[in-house]
Structures are given as structure tokens and as C-alpha cells.
Amino acid sequence: MTTTTSTSVVETVPKQLFIGGSWQDAADGGHFAVDDPASGERLCEVADASPADGRRALDAAEAAQETWAATAPRARSEILRRAYEIILERREELALLMTLEMGKPLAEARGEVGYAAEFFRWFSEEAVRIEGGFTRTPDGANRVLVMRQPVGPCLLITPWNFPLAMGTRKIGPAIAAGCTMVLKPAPQTPLSSLALAGILTEAGLPEGVLNVVTTTDAAGVIEPLLRGGGVRKLSFTGSTQVGRLLLAQCADTVVRTSMELGGNAPFIVFEDADLDRAVEGAMVAKMRNMGEACTAANRFFVHREVADAFAARLAERMTALTVGPGTQPGSQVGPLIDAAGRAKADGLVQDAVTRGAKVLTGGEVPDGPGHFYPPTVVTEVRPGSELMRAEIFGPVAAILTFDTEDEVVRAANDTEWGLVGYLFTRDIDRALRVGEGLETGMVGINTGLVSNPAAPFGGVKQSGLGREGGRVGIDEFLEYKYLAIPVVPVADGRG
Ligand code: NAP
């Protein structure tokens, strides 16, 4: 990629399947369209894999596994490090590509490119620090040698909302651990993953280690692979609904799983909070990625004493945002991913209004092309409203009030999800108490952003299984092996 025009960045990305180190058409020659959500216009077509293509991709991953596992950790590390550097060199092109296929404003896309690259840097450092252990059993008779080995060929399935980072968060640790893989990106945003395959090849990744299949037949391609016995690990990011289905498919062949699923994050503002920080945090937790994030603040619980002030300030900030195509200079809020995503967000708002909620700003579908929805603040939401139960996945802040700490912790935990929670208070005891009480895998204290490659990302309850990133991220791709070594004592009884 040498220039950064929309046409040139799309043109330079391969549109084929990446199998066994070569770019290939789908066996049946199928293609599907990739559209720009800001205009509805077609960007390009990419190969549409059939189940047979999926099988070939897994065959390639299985064939490469033994050699890849035997490759020196330093060599694996350096490939990741080179890929990290190439991604940063191409930040502008990759950001534009992501904005075109997914819709987020360019400034946010640039941020995601940096975040995505950091997973490669982090796991390049982890690749050379895979530790085992050597101990003596309590009775003194045996030695226990513990080693870590790659789990084997992995299936990685990613969603459309963070097209680059959701890929690198899985590919990075898989490469570091010595696993081969088949990546299936979301059909709305395949281009970032295809560009990434090109970058990893340039960085020296051997053929067959990463295979990418783009398809509109996710169920048809994936199920036979999971049931066929060759996949040793599924790492999935997406909705809880699809996660459940895939867990059931993994049960038959006992495939190990990591599941990064949906969220319903509470955002709690106590009466002693610094309101400037709380509003700033709310803007990040709600508006990052137009609200299309699993970590998005979904339910705002604000103490009755500060609720009106908080809502008014949040509405003011939300109203001032510039909505427009992500490629437009100054745009802060891009389109939602598709018509269904917009209809869902709007349907939740209208349902809440019918039940008595008040709209402070937004709440109306605009005319014109693209799937835009205005930043919206809704107050006086009735607890039974679907707006408080569903994952909104749009730029809609729904505000409820509360009176006591116990009450708000109970309300925040009253959901089947448990990915992240946010709380704002100046009281350190309360911050720790409530932080411990929230049934979530992550808690932001006086911040609206928790994602960090150095931290273990993931949820409890129906938000998922396992963690990505941090020191534990690589564990998801490693098995323990223990070698038992009895040591025969010398005849005089020593040892
Ligand atoms: P989705 O509908 O569950 O899709 C996610 C991925 O799974 C896509 O690649 C999709 O392909 C594929 N898929 C769907 N059905 C499948 C099947 N039967 N077999 C195999 N693969 C299948 O979710 P989404 O709407 O793309 O993404 C939004 C969801 O992801 C939200 O719930 C969000 O919270 C969650 N998310 C979670 C995290 C996290 O880290 N916890 C991060 C980001 C997003 P098709 O589109 O072709 O069906």
C-alpha cells in the first residue's frame, strides 16, 4: 500500500482465501459483497468459502502444526515483532480500510490499529517466557517435570466490531504458543483480516500457520470442522447466542474453548463522584465504536442526588458530537454496521419511550444513506424496559437512578451477563467494596476504558470463558504436560 485513497487501500488487499500460504479462490468460485455502511455502496467482493474450503484450510493448519510447534520461541517472537512494526508503518492504510468496511471514525480506527498491533508486541514478549516447573513430590520419591506445549490447530472466529484487534488478540497468543490456526472473520469486515494475513506473511510466518476463510456460510463451514476432530481449540468472540451454539458443537469432540461473549455493562455514578470525570468516562464507555462494543456502558445507574446534573451534562456532550461518515474530517460518530443494528437500537429506544422514558437528545432515525443513528440519552427508564436488559450495541445511554450502594450492586448484577462494570466515586473503600461486589470479569474505577493488551480481558457468567491478553492470555493456547520421574535412592537410604 503506497497511497491512502479509499480505492487504493481496498484494491491492494487480496480478496481470496488464504490457505497453506497461498491466495486461492473458493472451490466453487463463489464471492460475496463487502459494503460501506456509511453509504451502502459496494466496496468489493471477496471469496465465499464453502465447507470444502474450510476443510482444506484446517488440513493446511494440521499439516503445519508439528513443524510450527518445534520452531524456536525466539523465531516465533520475532515474526510477531516484525508484524507489529509493519502494522504501525501502515497505520493510515489499515485505519482507512477499517473505516471503510466497518464505519468507525478514522481517529478511532487509528486507535484500533495501535491497540491491535500491541497484542503482537505483547505476545512477541510472551513467546520467549513460556515457563514450566520442576519439583519433588512430598514423599521425596518422585520428581515432577512440568512443561507447556501448544494445544494444536485452533479455530478462531471474530466479530465485525473491532475488525483488526479481535484478530490480533487471538492470532498473537496462538503464534507465540506454537499453534497453527484457521481464522474466520465476520463477513461484514473481512478486509482487515485479509490485510493482516498479508502482513504476517511479509513478517515471515511460514505457510499453513495462519489460514483465513471468508464466508457467508459460517454455520456450514464451522460445524463440520468442530465435529470432525481436527480442531483442538476454538477461540470465539461474538454474541452469547452463537457462543452457546458453538459450545454445544464443541462438546461432542471435547474441543477446548475460549468464549468472549456479549455484555450488559453497568455504569455507576455515586453522589461523591467527580462529575467531570464521570461524564468523560461515560463518553468513552458509551461512545467508543458508536456503542458497538461488548464493553459499552449499557445501563447507567446514577445516584438520585446527581442524576439530573449528570444527565444534562451527558446530553450536552452527546448533542455536540459530529455524526457523519468515518472518512469525513471531524466525524466523531460513524454509521452503525447495518440496517438491522440500527433498527435494534431504535426499537429499544421506542419501546422505552412507550413505557414512559424521556428522551433528552437523539432518538430519531435520520433520513439519508448509511445506517446512522444519533447519540441518544434517555432518562426515567422503567426497570422492566428491554433497553435495560438487551445489549444495545448503539449510541444510546439509558439512565436509571438509585439511592443506596446495596441497591445499585444488586441491580447491576441482575443480568445473565458479567463482562465489565464501571464505577465512579472518590471513596476508596466504596470503590473496592463495589468493585469486589460486581459480578463481572473487569471493573473500571473512575475510568471508562479497561481494554489493555497487558491486562486479562474477559467475562464471567454468560459473558464468556477464559481470558485474552495479559500474562494469562497465552495459557489459553497451551497445554500442561507432566513427566513423572521416580529417582531410585542409593542403597544406604540417602535421598
Ligand atoms: P455474532 O453474530 O455472534 O457473530 C460473531 C462471529 O460468529 C461472526 O464471524 C459470525 O459470522 C460467526 N457466526 C455466527 N453464527 C455462527 C455459527 N453458527 N457457527 C460459526 N460461526 C458463526 O456476533 P456479532 O454480531 O458479529 O458481534 C457482536 C457480538 O460480539 C456482541 O454480542 C458483542 O458483545 C460480542 N463481542 C464480544 C467481545 C468480547 O471480547 N467479549 C468483543 C467484541 C464483540 P456470520 O456473521 O457470518 O454469522
Tab-separated table of N, CA, C and O in Angstrom, residues 56 128 139 169 190 205 229 259 336 427 436 483:
chain	number	residue	atom	x	y	z
A	56	ARG	N	-10.131	-27.688	3.685
A	56	ARG	CA	-8.761	-27.544	3.149
A	56	ARG	C	-7.923	-26.646	4.054
A	56	ARG	O	-6.726	-26.865	4.268
A	128	VAL	N	8.763	-15.937	24.427
A	128	VAL	CA	10.048	-16.433	24.942
A	128	VAL	C	10.034	-16.593	26.465
A	128	VAL	O	11.075	-16.767	27.097
A	139	ASP	N	6.605	-36.972	49.248
A	139	ASP	CA	7.230	-38.169	49.843
A	139	ASP	C	8.695	-38.315	49.430
A	139	ASP	O	9.388	-39.244	49.834
A	169	ARG	N	-5.741	-10.290	18.847
A	169	ARG	CA	-5.841	-10.746	20.238
A	169	ARG	C	-5.861	-12.275	20.313
A	169	ARG	O	-5.572	-12.853	21.355
A	190	PRO	N	-14.234	-8.465	6.276
A	190	PRO	CA	-13.164	-9.441	6.041
A	190	PRO	C	-11.831	-8.792	5.658
A	190	PRO	O	-10.780	-9.424	5.773
A	205	LEU	N	5.856	-15.405	8.531
A	205	LEU	CA	5.081	-16.541	9.070
A	205	LEU	C	5.074	-17.678	8.042
A	205	LEU	O	4.703	-17.478	6.884
A	229	GLY	N	-13.017	-33.446	14.596
A	229	GLY	CA	-11.943	-33.984	15.424
A	229	GLY	C	-10.578	-33.341	15.233
A	229	GLY	O	-9.714	-33.522	16.065
A	259	MET	N	-14.291	-18.198	25.153
A	259	MET	CA	-15.504	-17.535	24.677
A	259	MET	C	-15.519	-16.088	25.168
A	259	MET	O	-15.577	-15.861	26.373
A	336	LEU	N	-23.906	2.860	12.120
A	336	LEU	CA	-23.922	1.511	12.706
A	336	LEU	C	-23.652	0.518	11.576
A	336	LEU	O	-23.648	0.871	10.396
A	427	ASP	N	-14.483	7.733	47.037
A	427	ASP	CA	-14.293	6.985	48.281
A	427	ASP	C	-13.605	5.646	47.967
A	427	ASP	O	-14.193	4.772	47.320
A	436	GLU	N	-15.408	-5.257	44.208
A	436	GLU	CA	-15.427	-6.688	44.561
A	436	GLU	C	-16.828	-7.273	44.423
A	436	GLU	O	-16.993	-8.441	44.093
A	483	LEU	N	5.755	-34.836	33.344
A	483	LEU	CA	6.549	-36.065	33.244
A	483	LEU	C	6.902	-36.518	34.665
A	483	LEU	O	7.480	-35.751	35.435
